[in-house]
């Protein structure tokens, strides 16, 4: 154990001793973090039915690979991964709902899972994992502009009342005004709402820098003068908007003021290696025991769960929340800062985890 970690643990113990009322929340935080003790990412699809502006998946260097088609091979692969001790499985790719047989196979083996989906195809109720239903706009024109097609209302019809689903609104400078309406729709349809902040990819930044013309796929509306990049003014607007929604929709909006303050601060959120440009302290990195597998079931060389993302510009929810698993020095300054960290971990659990028994409600309702 490093001296830094020993020092933090000592400070944590001291704070808990001085504030024993925080002990139950700390025990719950440990339970939540244990679910993520050995995560892995699995691409289950390399095709999608939408064309999101600045897509995270289809990058400059995207090269189609030959999928393993045999579901028995997938089943054996997931069984081996479970034997390796994977506790949290992230199912990613272009659109995982287009290969549901692979999701069903995985559900036999992993205690926790999280699926990123655009919501246009309902995932079989037999899959007992959290489904982050990606939303980019409520207004029909905004939805179509940012996704290449109108998908929002179809997603609501597919997942209204489904205990597995949480609406994941990707915030951009162009859709902040939709956030309150989304909270209202989530409330009225039995769907919790959380937030992601658009983070540019290397591909997107290159197209902006080089003044590349718009296309009919993943760069339809952006230009050097009008794009999705954040600035201090828009970050401030997001911070104020999210804080207001947390207060006004406590039973629907699953977010944290402490996390919101961190995610909307000016400048890079991570310690960036000046030579490589890669974040050294992001817990979505493929380091240690973390693995990323492609649809040929071979381990990929991705730097993180969203490999094309620019680390110095990244505010993505996956990397952000995973980087909160352990308290840092700033979280251990006072009782108040520790309480904020504990609240962030409780929120993280609500965003990413559902107990498998809860998902049976979806099966019964189908």
PDB file of C-alpha atoms in Angstrom, residues 56-358:
ATOM      1  CA  UNK A  56     -17.980   8.147 -29.732  1.00  0.00           C
ATOM      2  CA  UNK A  57     -17.696   4.835 -31.578  1.00  0.00           C
ATOM      3  CA  UNK A  58     -17.185   5.407 -35.304  1.00  0.00           C
ATOM      4  CA  UNK A  59     -13.804   7.111 -35.296  1.00  0.00           C
ATOM      5  CA  UNK A  60     -11.266   7.896 -38.017  1.00  0.00           C
ATOM      6  CA  UNK A  61      -9.458   4.634 -37.396  1.00  0.00           C
ATOM      7  CA  UNK A  62     -12.575   2.446 -37.183  1.00  0.00           C
ATOM      8  CA  UNK A  63     -11.972  -0.816 -39.010  1.00  0.00           C
ATOM      9  CA  UNK A  64     -14.786  -3.372 -39.236  1.00  0.00           C
ATOM     10  CA  UNK A  65     -13.833  -6.723 -37.795  1.00  0.00           C
ATOM     11  CA  UNK A  66     -15.423 -10.090 -38.312  1.00  0.00           C
ATOM     12  CA  UNK A  67     -17.781 -10.824 -35.443  1.00  0.00           C
ATOM     13  CA  UNK A  68     -17.940 -14.156 -33.737  1.00  0.00           C
ATOM     14  CA  UNK A  69     -21.435 -15.209 -34.783  1.00  0.00           C
ATOM     15  CA  UNK A  70     -21.805 -18.502 -32.908  1.00  0.00           C
ATOM     16  CA  UNK A  71     -23.731 -17.807 -29.705  1.00  0.00           C
ATOM     17  CA  UNK A  72     -22.269 -20.900 -28.066  1.00  0.00           C
ATOM     18  CA  UNK A  73     -18.805 -19.363 -28.420  1.00  0.00           C
ATOM     19  CA  UNK A  74     -20.045 -16.157 -26.802  1.00  0.00           C
ATOM     20  CA  UNK A  75     -21.569 -18.183 -23.973  1.00  0.00           C
ATOM     21  CA  UNK A  76     -18.298 -19.991 -23.296  1.00  0.00           C
ATOM     22  CA  UNK A  77     -16.396 -16.701 -23.486  1.00  0.00           C
ATOM     23  CA  UNK A  78     -18.645 -15.053 -20.904  1.00  0.00           C
ATOM     24  CA  UNK A  79     -18.402 -18.126 -18.684  1.00  0.00           C
ATOM     25  CA  UNK A  80     -14.602 -17.848 -18.768  1.00  0.00           C
ATOM     26  CA  UNK A  81     -14.815 -14.135 -17.952  1.00  0.00           C
ATOM     27  CA  UNK A  82     -17.013 -14.875 -14.959  1.00  0.00           C
ATOM     28  CA  UNK A  83     -14.482 -17.476 -13.871  1.00  0.00           C
ATOM     29  CA  UNK A  84     -11.836 -14.724 -14.168  1.00  0.00           C
ATOM     30  CA  UNK A  85     -13.822 -12.884 -11.511  1.00  0.00           C
ATOM     31  CA  UNK A  86     -15.516 -10.084 -13.482  1.00  0.00           C
ATOM     32  CA  UNK A  87     -18.142  -8.458 -11.278  1.00  0.00           C
ATOM     33  CA  UNK A  88     -19.320  -5.569 -13.504  1.00  0.00           C
ATOM     34  CA  UNK A  89     -19.775  -6.018 -17.248  1.00  0.00           C
ATOM     35  CA  UNK A  90     -20.149  -2.944 -19.454  1.00  0.00           C
ATOM     36  CA  UNK A  91     -21.827  -3.772 -22.756  1.00  0.00           C
ATOM     37  CA  UNK A  92     -20.842  -1.230 -25.375  1.00  0.00           C
ATOM     38  CA  UNK A  93     -20.262  -0.816 -29.082  1.00  0.00           C
ATOM     39  CA  UNK A  94     -22.341   0.858 -31.679  1.00  0.00           C
ATOM     40  CA  UNK A  95     -25.779  -0.395 -30.504  1.00  0.00           C
ATOM     41  CA  UNK A  96     -25.862  -3.447 -28.194  1.00  0.00           C
ATOM     42  CA  UNK A  97     -29.639  -3.908 -28.595  1.00  0.00           C
ATOM     43  CA  UNK A  98     -29.010  -5.140 -32.142  1.00  0.00           C
ATOM     44  CA  UNK A  99     -27.401  -8.324 -30.756  1.00  0.00           C
ATOM     45  CA  UNK A 100     -29.595  -9.299 -27.828  1.00  0.00           C
ATOM     46  CA  UNK A 101     -28.673 -12.974 -27.941  1.00  0.00           C
ATOM     47  CA  UNK A 102     -25.205 -11.941 -26.749  1.00  0.00           C
ATOM     48  CA  UNK A 103     -26.680  -9.919 -23.883  1.00  0.00           C
ATOM     49  CA  UNK A 104     -28.871 -12.835 -22.851  1.00  0.00           C
ATOM     50  CA  UNK A 105     -25.852 -15.145 -22.875  1.00  0.00           C
ATOM     51  CA  UNK A 106     -23.898 -12.736 -20.673  1.00  0.00           C
ATOM     52  CA  UNK A 107     -26.754 -12.435 -18.184  1.00  0.00           C
ATOM     53  CA  UNK A 108     -26.164 -16.010 -17.057  1.00  0.00           C
ATOM     54  CA  UNK A 109     -22.757 -15.136 -15.654  1.00  0.00           C
ATOM     55  CA  UNK A 110     -22.215 -11.612 -14.329  1.00  0.00           C
ATOM     56  CA  UNK A 111     -23.794 -10.281 -11.126  1.00  0.00           C
ATOM     57  CA  UNK A 112     -23.927  -6.711 -12.456  1.00  0.00           C
ATOM     58  CA  UNK A 113     -24.097  -5.252 -15.932  1.00  0.00           C
ATOM     59  CA  UNK A 114     -24.609  -1.927 -17.630  1.00  0.00           C
ATOM     60  CA  UNK A 115     -25.821  -1.545 -21.213  1.00  0.00           C
ATOM     61  CA  UNK A 116     -25.478   1.638 -23.240  1.00  0.00           C
ATOM     62  CA  UNK A 117     -28.371   1.824 -25.717  1.00  0.00           C
ATOM     63  CA  UNK A 118     -30.057   4.450 -27.880  1.00  0.00           C
ATOM     64  CA  UNK A 119     -33.415   3.038 -26.805  1.00  0.00           C
ATOM     65  CA  UNK A 120     -34.913   2.573 -30.263  1.00  0.00           C
ATOM     66  CA  UNK A 121     -34.995  -1.219 -29.872  1.00  0.00           C
ATOM     67  CA  UNK A 122     -36.337  -2.582 -26.595  1.00  0.00           C
ATOM     68  CA  UNK A 123     -34.016  -5.030 -24.899  1.00  0.00           C
ATOM     69  CA  UNK A 124     -35.525  -8.363 -23.951  1.00  0.00           C
ATOM     70  CA  UNK A 125     -36.886  -8.363 -20.375  1.00  0.00           C
ATOM     71  CA  UNK A 126     -34.806 -11.499 -19.741  1.00  0.00           C
ATOM     72  CA  UNK A 127     -31.695  -9.288 -19.594  1.00  0.00           C
ATOM     73  CA  UNK A 128     -31.490  -8.212 -15.922  1.00  0.00           C
ATOM     74  CA  UNK A 129     -29.018  -5.336 -16.204  1.00  0.00           C
ATOM     75  CA  UNK A 130     -29.137  -1.563 -15.944  1.00  0.00           C
ATOM     76  CA  UNK A 131     -29.884   0.050 -19.313  1.00  0.00           C
ATOM     77  CA  UNK A 132     -28.620   3.575 -19.875  1.00  0.00           C
ATOM     78  CA  UNK A 133     -31.033   4.892 -22.505  1.00  0.00           C
ATOM     79  CA  UNK A 134     -29.090   7.586 -24.333  1.00  0.00           C
ATOM     80  CA  UNK A 135     -31.001  10.819 -24.993  1.00  0.00           C
ATOM     81  CA  UNK A 136     -29.607  13.773 -26.957  1.00  0.00           C
ATOM     82  CA  UNK A 137     -32.692  15.923 -27.300  1.00  0.00           C
ATOM     83  CA  UNK A 138     -36.379  16.157 -26.404  1.00  0.00           C
ATOM     84  CA  UNK A 139     -37.368  18.731 -28.984  1.00  0.00           C
ATOM     85  CA  UNK A 140     -37.908  16.818 -32.245  1.00  0.00           C
ATOM     86  CA  UNK A 141     -35.619  19.033 -34.299  1.00  0.00           C
ATOM     87  CA  UNK A 142     -32.809  18.950 -31.720  1.00  0.00           C
ATOM     88  CA  UNK A 143     -33.165  15.173 -31.443  1.00  0.00           C
ATOM     89  CA  UNK A 144     -32.951  14.773 -35.215  1.00  0.00           C
ATOM     90  CA  UNK A 145     -30.074  17.248 -35.602  1.00  0.00           C
ATOM     91  CA  UNK A 146     -27.895  15.545 -33.006  1.00  0.00           C
ATOM     92  CA  UNK A 147     -28.771  11.917 -33.760  1.00  0.00           C
ATOM     93  CA  UNK A 148     -29.498  11.847 -37.457  1.00  0.00           C
ATOM     94  CA  UNK A 149     -33.085  10.762 -36.805  1.00  0.00           C
ATOM     95  CA  UNK A 150     -35.900  11.179 -34.315  1.00  0.00           C
ATOM     96  CA  UNK A 151     -35.433   8.575 -31.621  1.00  0.00           C
ATOM     97  CA  UNK A 152     -36.480  10.090 -28.296  1.00  0.00           C
ATOM     98  CA  UNK A 153     -40.205   9.331 -28.214  1.00  0.00           C
ATOM     99  CA  UNK A 154     -39.616   5.798 -29.461  1.00  0.00           C
ATOM    100  CA  UNK A 155     -37.216   5.247 -26.545  1.00  0.00           C
ATOM    101  CA  UNK A 156     -39.807   6.537 -24.081  1.00  0.00           C
ATOM    102  CA  UNK A 157     -42.438   4.166 -25.485  1.00  0.00           C
ATOM    103  CA  UNK A 158     -40.015   1.256 -25.251  1.00  0.00           C
ATOM    104  CA  UNK A 159     -38.902   1.839 -21.665  1.00  0.00           C
ATOM    105  CA  UNK A 160     -41.639   3.691 -19.770  1.00  0.00           C
ATOM    106  CA  UNK A 161     -41.895   2.078 -16.333  1.00  0.00           C
ATOM    107  CA  UNK A 162     -39.056  -0.383 -16.970  1.00  0.00           C
ATOM    108  CA  UNK A 163     -37.075  -0.655 -13.698  1.00  0.00           C
ATOM    109  CA  UNK A 164     -33.899  -1.477 -15.642  1.00  0.00           C
ATOM    110  CA  UNK A 165     -33.861   1.817 -17.550  1.00  0.00           C
ATOM    111  CA  UNK A 166     -32.399   5.211 -16.709  1.00  0.00           C
ATOM    112  CA  UNK A 167     -32.507   8.088 -19.195  1.00  0.00           C
ATOM    113  CA  UNK A 168     -28.953   9.281 -19.850  1.00  0.00           C
ATOM    114  CA  UNK A 169     -29.118  12.789 -21.278  1.00  0.00           C
ATOM    115  CA  UNK A 170     -25.941  13.786 -23.098  1.00  0.00           C
ATOM    116  CA  UNK A 171     -25.687  17.524 -22.529  1.00  0.00           C
ATOM    117  CA  UNK A 172     -24.350  19.815 -25.227  1.00  0.00           C
ATOM    118  CA  UNK A 173     -24.393  23.572 -25.677  1.00  0.00           C
ATOM    119  CA  UNK A 174     -27.353  23.144 -28.021  1.00  0.00           C
ATOM    120  CA  UNK A 175     -29.708  21.089 -25.852  1.00  0.00           C
ATOM    121  CA  UNK A 176     -29.416  22.451 -22.307  1.00  0.00           C
ATOM    122  CA  UNK A 177     -32.880  23.951 -22.699  1.00  0.00           C
ATOM    123  CA  UNK A 178     -34.361  20.446 -23.089  1.00  0.00           C
ATOM    124  CA  UNK A 179     -33.140  19.215 -19.685  1.00  0.00           C
ATOM    125  CA  UNK A 180     -36.116  20.394 -17.614  1.00  0.00           C
ATOM    126  CA  UNK A 181     -38.628  18.989 -20.065  1.00  0.00           C
ATOM    127  CA  UNK A 182     -36.770  15.669 -19.987  1.00  0.00           C
ATOM    128  CA  UNK A 183     -37.031  15.583 -16.186  1.00  0.00           C
ATOM    129  CA  UNK A 184     -40.771  16.137 -16.469  1.00  0.00           C
ATOM    130  CA  UNK A 185     -41.141  13.365 -19.053  1.00  0.00           C
ATOM    131  CA  UNK A 186     -39.044  11.001 -16.951  1.00  0.00           C
ATOM    132  CA  UNK A 187     -41.165  11.747 -13.898  1.00  0.00           C
ATOM    133  CA  UNK A 188     -44.405  11.150 -15.837  1.00  0.00           C
ATOM    134  CA  UNK A 189     -43.173   7.866 -17.346  1.00  0.00           C
ATOM    135  CA  UNK A 190     -41.551   6.237 -14.329  1.00  0.00           C
ATOM    136  CA  UNK A 191     -38.031   6.764 -15.635  1.00  0.00           C
ATOM    137  CA  UNK A 192     -35.126   8.191 -13.624  1.00  0.00           C
ATOM    138  CA  UNK A 193     -32.900  10.712 -15.382  1.00  0.00           C
ATOM    139  CA  UNK A 194     -29.166  11.295 -15.168  1.00  0.00           C
ATOM    140  CA  UNK A 195     -26.669  13.272 -17.229  1.00  0.00           C
ATOM    141  CA  UNK A 196     -23.591  12.892 -19.372  1.00  0.00           C
ATOM    142  CA  UNK A 197     -21.589  15.791 -20.795  1.00  0.00           C
ATOM    143  CA  UNK A 198     -20.592  15.583 -24.429  1.00  0.00           C
ATOM    144  CA  UNK A 199     -16.860  15.029 -24.733  1.00  0.00           C
ATOM    145  CA  UNK A 200     -15.182  15.469 -28.115  1.00  0.00           C
ATOM    146  CA  UNK A 201     -13.321  12.678 -29.823  1.00  0.00           C
ATOM    147  CA  UNK A 202     -10.024  12.943 -31.653  1.00  0.00           C
ATOM    148  CA  UNK A 203     -12.005  12.476 -34.861  1.00  0.00           C
ATOM    149  CA  UNK A 204     -14.423  15.316 -34.072  1.00  0.00           C
ATOM    150  CA  UNK A 205     -11.639  17.730 -33.090  1.00  0.00           C
ATOM    151  CA  UNK A 206      -9.673  16.895 -36.214  1.00  0.00           C
ATOM    152  CA  UNK A 207     -12.640  17.684 -38.422  1.00  0.00           C
ATOM    153  CA  UNK A 208     -13.135  21.015 -36.635  1.00  0.00           C
ATOM    154  CA  UNK A 209      -9.439  21.919 -36.743  1.00  0.00           C
ATOM    155  CA  UNK A 210      -9.082  21.074 -40.415  1.00  0.00           C
ATOM    156  CA  UNK A 211     -12.357  22.780 -41.345  1.00  0.00           C
ATOM    157  CA  UNK A 212     -13.700  19.593 -42.848  1.00  0.00           C
ATOM    158  CA  UNK A 213     -17.022  19.887 -44.645  1.00  0.00           C
ATOM    159  CA  UNK A 214     -20.194  18.393 -43.237  1.00  0.00           C
ATOM    160  CA  UNK A 215     -21.288  14.909 -44.234  1.00  0.00           C
ATOM    161  CA  UNK A 216     -24.411  12.780 -43.941  1.00  0.00           C
ATOM    162  CA  UNK A 217     -23.158  10.673 -41.060  1.00  0.00           C
ATOM    163  CA  UNK A 218     -21.378  11.822 -37.876  1.00  0.00           C
ATOM    164  CA  UNK A 219     -20.425  15.404 -38.761  1.00  0.00           C
ATOM    165  CA  UNK A 220     -23.610  16.877 -40.190  1.00  0.00           C
ATOM    166  CA  UNK A 221     -24.069  20.201 -38.370  1.00  0.00           C
ATOM    167  CA  UNK A 222     -20.788  21.229 -36.713  1.00  0.00           C
ATOM    168  CA  UNK A 223     -18.278  23.820 -37.888  1.00  0.00           C
ATOM    169  CA  UNK A 224     -15.383  25.799 -36.462  1.00  0.00           C
ATOM    170  CA  UNK A 225     -17.756  28.574 -35.450  1.00  0.00           C
ATOM    171  CA  UNK A 226     -20.660  26.428 -34.252  1.00  0.00           C
ATOM    172  CA  UNK A 227     -19.969  23.152 -32.497  1.00  0.00           C
ATOM    173  CA  UNK A 228     -20.456  21.082 -29.340  1.00  0.00           C
ATOM    174  CA  UNK A 229     -17.289  22.139 -27.487  1.00  0.00           C
ATOM    175  CA  UNK A 230     -17.718  23.552 -23.996  1.00  0.00           C
ATOM    176  CA  UNK A 231     -16.601  26.991 -22.854  1.00  0.00           C
ATOM    177  CA  UNK A 232     -16.742  28.626 -19.425  1.00  0.00           C
ATOM    178  CA  UNK A 233     -20.071  30.289 -20.137  1.00  0.00           C
ATOM    179  CA  UNK A 234     -21.833  27.095 -21.180  1.00  0.00           C
ATOM    180  CA  UNK A 235     -20.235  25.142 -18.317  1.00  0.00           C
ATOM    181  CA  UNK A 236     -21.660  27.688 -15.906  1.00  0.00           C
ATOM    182  CA  UNK A 237     -25.084  27.340 -17.505  1.00  0.00           C
ATOM    183  CA  UNK A 238     -24.982  23.571 -17.121  1.00  0.00           C
ATOM    184  CA  UNK A 239     -23.902  23.856 -13.483  1.00  0.00           C
ATOM    185  CA  UNK A 240     -26.812  26.134 -12.627  1.00  0.00           C
ATOM    186  CA  UNK A 241     -29.333  24.114 -14.626  1.00  0.00           C
ATOM    187  CA  UNK A 242     -28.367  20.774 -13.113  1.00  0.00           C
ATOM    188  CA  UNK A 243     -28.376  22.118  -9.544  1.00  0.00           C
ATOM    189  CA  UNK A 244     -31.889  23.433 -10.123  1.00  0.00           C
ATOM    190  CA  UNK A 245     -33.131  20.119 -11.507  1.00  0.00           C
ATOM    191  CA  UNK A 246     -31.634  18.169  -8.586  1.00  0.00           C
ATOM    192  CA  UNK A 247     -33.651  20.380  -6.230  1.00  0.00           C
ATOM    193  CA  UNK A 248     -36.872  20.418  -8.256  1.00  0.00           C
ATOM    194  CA  UNK A 249     -37.031  16.705  -9.210  1.00  0.00           C
ATOM    195  CA  UNK A 250     -35.549  14.814  -6.223  1.00  0.00           C
ATOM    196  CA  UNK A 251     -37.403  11.596  -7.051  1.00  0.00           C
ATOM    197  CA  UNK A 252     -36.517  11.607 -10.752  1.00  0.00           C
ATOM    198  CA  UNK A 253     -33.140  13.273 -11.289  1.00  0.00           C
ATOM    199  CA  UNK A 254     -30.285  10.992 -10.206  1.00  0.00           C
ATOM    200  CA  UNK A 255     -27.370  13.376  -9.997  1.00  0.00           C
ATOM    201  CA  UNK A 256     -25.138  15.030  -7.428  1.00  0.00           C
ATOM    202  CA  UNK A 257     -24.345  18.690  -6.822  1.00  0.00           C
ATOM    203  CA  UNK A 258     -20.829  17.781  -5.750  1.00  0.00           C
ATOM    204  CA  UNK A 259     -20.266  15.781  -8.929  1.00  0.00           C
ATOM    205  CA  UNK A 260     -21.874  18.541 -11.002  1.00  0.00           C
ATOM    206  CA  UNK A 261     -19.462  21.104  -9.537  1.00  0.00           C
ATOM    207  CA  UNK A 262     -16.507  18.859 -10.362  1.00  0.00           C
ATOM    208  CA  UNK A 263     -17.656  17.994 -13.904  1.00  0.00           C
ATOM    209  CA  UNK A 264     -18.332  21.621 -14.877  1.00  0.00           C
ATOM    210  CA  UNK A 265     -15.133  23.183 -13.600  1.00  0.00           C
ATOM    211  CA  UNK A 266     -12.971  25.001 -16.104  1.00  0.00           C
ATOM    212  CA  UNK A 267     -10.062  23.189 -17.710  1.00  0.00           C
ATOM    213  CA  UNK A 268      -9.087  19.485 -17.726  1.00  0.00           C
ATOM    214  CA  UNK A 269     -10.651  17.279 -15.052  1.00  0.00           C
ATOM    215  CA  UNK A 270      -7.736  14.852 -14.970  1.00  0.00           C
ATOM    216  CA  UNK A 271      -3.971  14.778 -14.544  1.00  0.00           C
ATOM    217  CA  UNK A 272      -2.869  14.778 -18.194  1.00  0.00           C
ATOM    218  CA  UNK A 273       0.467  13.291 -19.229  1.00  0.00           C
ATOM    219  CA  UNK A 274       2.085  16.102 -21.250  1.00  0.00           C
ATOM    220  CA  UNK A 275       3.865  13.648 -23.554  1.00  0.00           C
ATOM    221  CA  UNK A 276       0.934  11.396 -24.463  1.00  0.00           C
ATOM    222  CA  UNK A 277      -2.076  13.585 -23.711  1.00  0.00           C
ATOM    223  CA  UNK A 278      -3.596  10.671 -21.779  1.00  0.00           C
ATOM    224  CA  UNK A 279      -5.227  11.009 -18.359  1.00  0.00           C
ATOM    225  CA  UNK A 280      -3.117   9.360 -15.686  1.00  0.00           C
ATOM    226  CA  UNK A 281      -5.830   9.272 -13.009  1.00  0.00           C
ATOM    227  CA  UNK A 282      -8.981   8.300 -14.909  1.00  0.00           C
ATOM    228  CA  UNK A 283     -10.373   4.992 -13.670  1.00  0.00           C
ATOM    229  CA  UNK A 284     -11.879   4.163 -17.055  1.00  0.00           C
ATOM    230  CA  UNK A 285      -8.365   3.452 -18.341  1.00  0.00           C
ATOM    231  CA  UNK A 286      -7.494  -0.062 -19.475  1.00  0.00           C
ATOM    232  CA  UNK A 287      -4.801  -0.590 -16.882  1.00  0.00           C
ATOM    233  CA  UNK A 288      -4.270  -3.227 -14.247  1.00  0.00           C
ATOM    234  CA  UNK A 289      -6.962  -5.886 -14.462  1.00  0.00           C
ATOM    235  CA  UNK A 290      -9.300  -3.804 -16.651  1.00  0.00           C
ATOM    236  CA  UNK A 291      -9.986  -5.411 -20.032  1.00  0.00           C
ATOM    237  CA  UNK A 292     -11.750  -4.386 -23.257  1.00  0.00           C
ATOM    238  CA  UNK A 293     -12.936  -7.051 -25.678  1.00  0.00           C
ATOM    239  CA  UNK A 294     -14.123  -6.610 -29.247  1.00  0.00           C
ATOM    240  CA  UNK A 295     -16.762  -8.574 -31.137  1.00  0.00           C
ATOM    241  CA  UNK A 296     -14.149 -11.080 -32.310  1.00  0.00           C
ATOM    242  CA  UNK A 297     -13.706 -11.803 -28.573  1.00  0.00           C
ATOM    243  CA  UNK A 298     -10.098 -10.650 -28.688  1.00  0.00           C
ATOM    244  CA  UNK A 299      -8.745  -8.160 -26.194  1.00  0.00           C
ATOM    245  CA  UNK A 300      -8.463  -4.675 -27.696  1.00  0.00           C
ATOM    246  CA  UNK A 301      -5.780  -2.051 -27.160  1.00  0.00           C
ATOM    247  CA  UNK A 302      -8.168   0.742 -26.169  1.00  0.00           C
ATOM    248  CA  UNK A 303      -6.811   3.320 -23.740  1.00  0.00           C
ATOM    249  CA  UNK A 304     -10.180   3.541 -21.978  1.00  0.00           C
ATOM    250  CA  UNK A 305     -13.849   2.646 -22.279  1.00  0.00           C
ATOM    251  CA  UNK A 306     -14.269   5.333 -24.951  1.00  0.00           C
ATOM    252  CA  UNK A 307     -10.930   5.205 -26.663  1.00  0.00           C
ATOM    253  CA  UNK A 308     -11.286   8.044 -29.178  1.00  0.00           C
ATOM    254  CA  UNK A 309     -12.242  10.591 -26.484  1.00  0.00           C
ATOM    255  CA  UNK A 310      -9.763  13.438 -25.918  1.00  0.00           C
ATOM    256  CA  UNK A 311      -8.638  13.117 -22.302  1.00  0.00           C
ATOM    257  CA  UNK A 312      -7.990  16.835 -21.755  1.00  0.00           C
ATOM    258  CA  UNK A 313     -11.554  17.617 -22.913  1.00  0.00           C
ATOM    259  CA  UNK A 314     -13.275  14.593 -21.384  1.00  0.00           C
ATOM    260  CA  UNK A 315     -16.250  15.129 -19.063  1.00  0.00           C
ATOM    261  CA  UNK A 316     -17.876  11.812 -19.895  1.00  0.00           C
ATOM    262  CA  UNK A 317     -19.961  10.280 -17.141  1.00  0.00           C
ATOM    263  CA  UNK A 318     -18.373   6.826 -17.346  1.00  0.00           C
ATOM    264  CA  UNK A 319     -14.837   8.006 -16.672  1.00  0.00           C
ATOM    265  CA  UNK A 320     -15.980  10.693 -14.267  1.00  0.00           C
ATOM    266  CA  UNK A 321     -18.004   8.473 -11.980  1.00  0.00           C
ATOM    267  CA  UNK A 322     -15.506   5.604 -12.052  1.00  0.00           C
ATOM    268  CA  UNK A 323     -12.823   8.046 -10.926  1.00  0.00           C
ATOM    269  CA  UNK A 324     -14.780   8.639  -7.704  1.00  0.00           C
ATOM    270  CA  UNK A 325     -14.466   5.091  -6.362  1.00  0.00           C
ATOM    271  CA  UNK A 326     -11.818   6.129  -3.840  1.00  0.00           C
ATOM    272  CA  UNK A 327     -11.834   9.391  -1.881  1.00  0.00           C
ATOM    273  CA  UNK A 328      -9.078  11.796  -2.852  1.00  0.00           C
ATOM    274  CA  UNK A 329      -7.407  14.443  -0.734  1.00  0.00           C
ATOM    275  CA  UNK A 330     -10.042  17.017  -1.662  1.00  0.00           C
ATOM    276  CA  UNK A 331     -12.754  14.636  -0.395  1.00  0.00           C
ATOM    277  CA  UNK A 332     -11.112  14.284   2.998  1.00  0.00           C
ATOM    278  CA  UNK A 333     -10.681  17.926   3.984  1.00  0.00           C
ATOM    279  CA  UNK A 334     -13.689  18.068   6.291  1.00  0.00           C
ATOM    280  CA  UNK A 335     -16.847  16.329   7.405  1.00  0.00           C
ATOM    281  CA  UNK A 336     -18.714  18.226   4.684  1.00  0.00           C
ATOM    282  CA  UNK A 337     -16.356  17.094   1.908  1.00  0.00           C
ATOM    283  CA  UNK A 338     -16.575  13.481   3.094  1.00  0.00           C
ATOM    284  CA  UNK A 339     -20.374  13.736   3.134  1.00  0.00           C
ATOM    285  CA  UNK A 340     -20.239  14.997  -0.452  1.00  0.00           C
ATOM    286  CA  UNK A 341     -18.092  12.033  -1.504  1.00  0.00           C
ATOM    287  CA  UNK A 342     -20.432   9.571   0.189  1.00  0.00           C
ATOM    288  CA  UNK A 343     -23.382  11.180  -1.577  1.00  0.00           C
ATOM    289  CA  UNK A 344     -21.557  10.850  -4.907  1.00  0.00           C
ATOM    290  CA  UNK A 345     -20.980   7.131  -4.333  1.00  0.00           C
ATOM    291  CA  UNK A 346     -24.644   6.619  -3.395  1.00  0.00           C
ATOM    292  CA  UNK A 347     -25.620   8.426  -6.624  1.00  0.00           C
ATOM    293  CA  UNK A 348     -23.145   6.357  -8.638  1.00  0.00           C
ATOM    294  CA  UNK A 349     -24.809   3.209  -7.318  1.00  0.00           C
ATOM    295  CA  UNK A 350     -28.265   4.436  -8.356  1.00  0.00           C
ATOM    296  CA  UNK A 351     -27.011   5.275 -11.859  1.00  0.00           C
ATOM    297  CA  UNK A 352     -25.144   2.076 -12.664  1.00  0.00           C
ATOM    298  CA  UNK A 353     -26.547  -0.709 -10.503  1.00  0.00           C
ATOM    299  CA  UNK A 354     -29.816  -2.548 -10.151  1.00  0.00           C
ATOM    300  CA  UNK A 355     -30.280  -5.689  -8.158  1.00  0.00           C
ATOM    301  CA  UNK A 356     -31.136  -8.641 -10.368  1.00  0.00           C
ATOM    302  CA  UNK A 357     -34.369  -9.342  -8.497  1.00  0.00           C
ATOM    303  CA  UNK A 358     -35.627  -5.844  -9.372  1.00  0.00           C
TER     304      UNK A 358
END
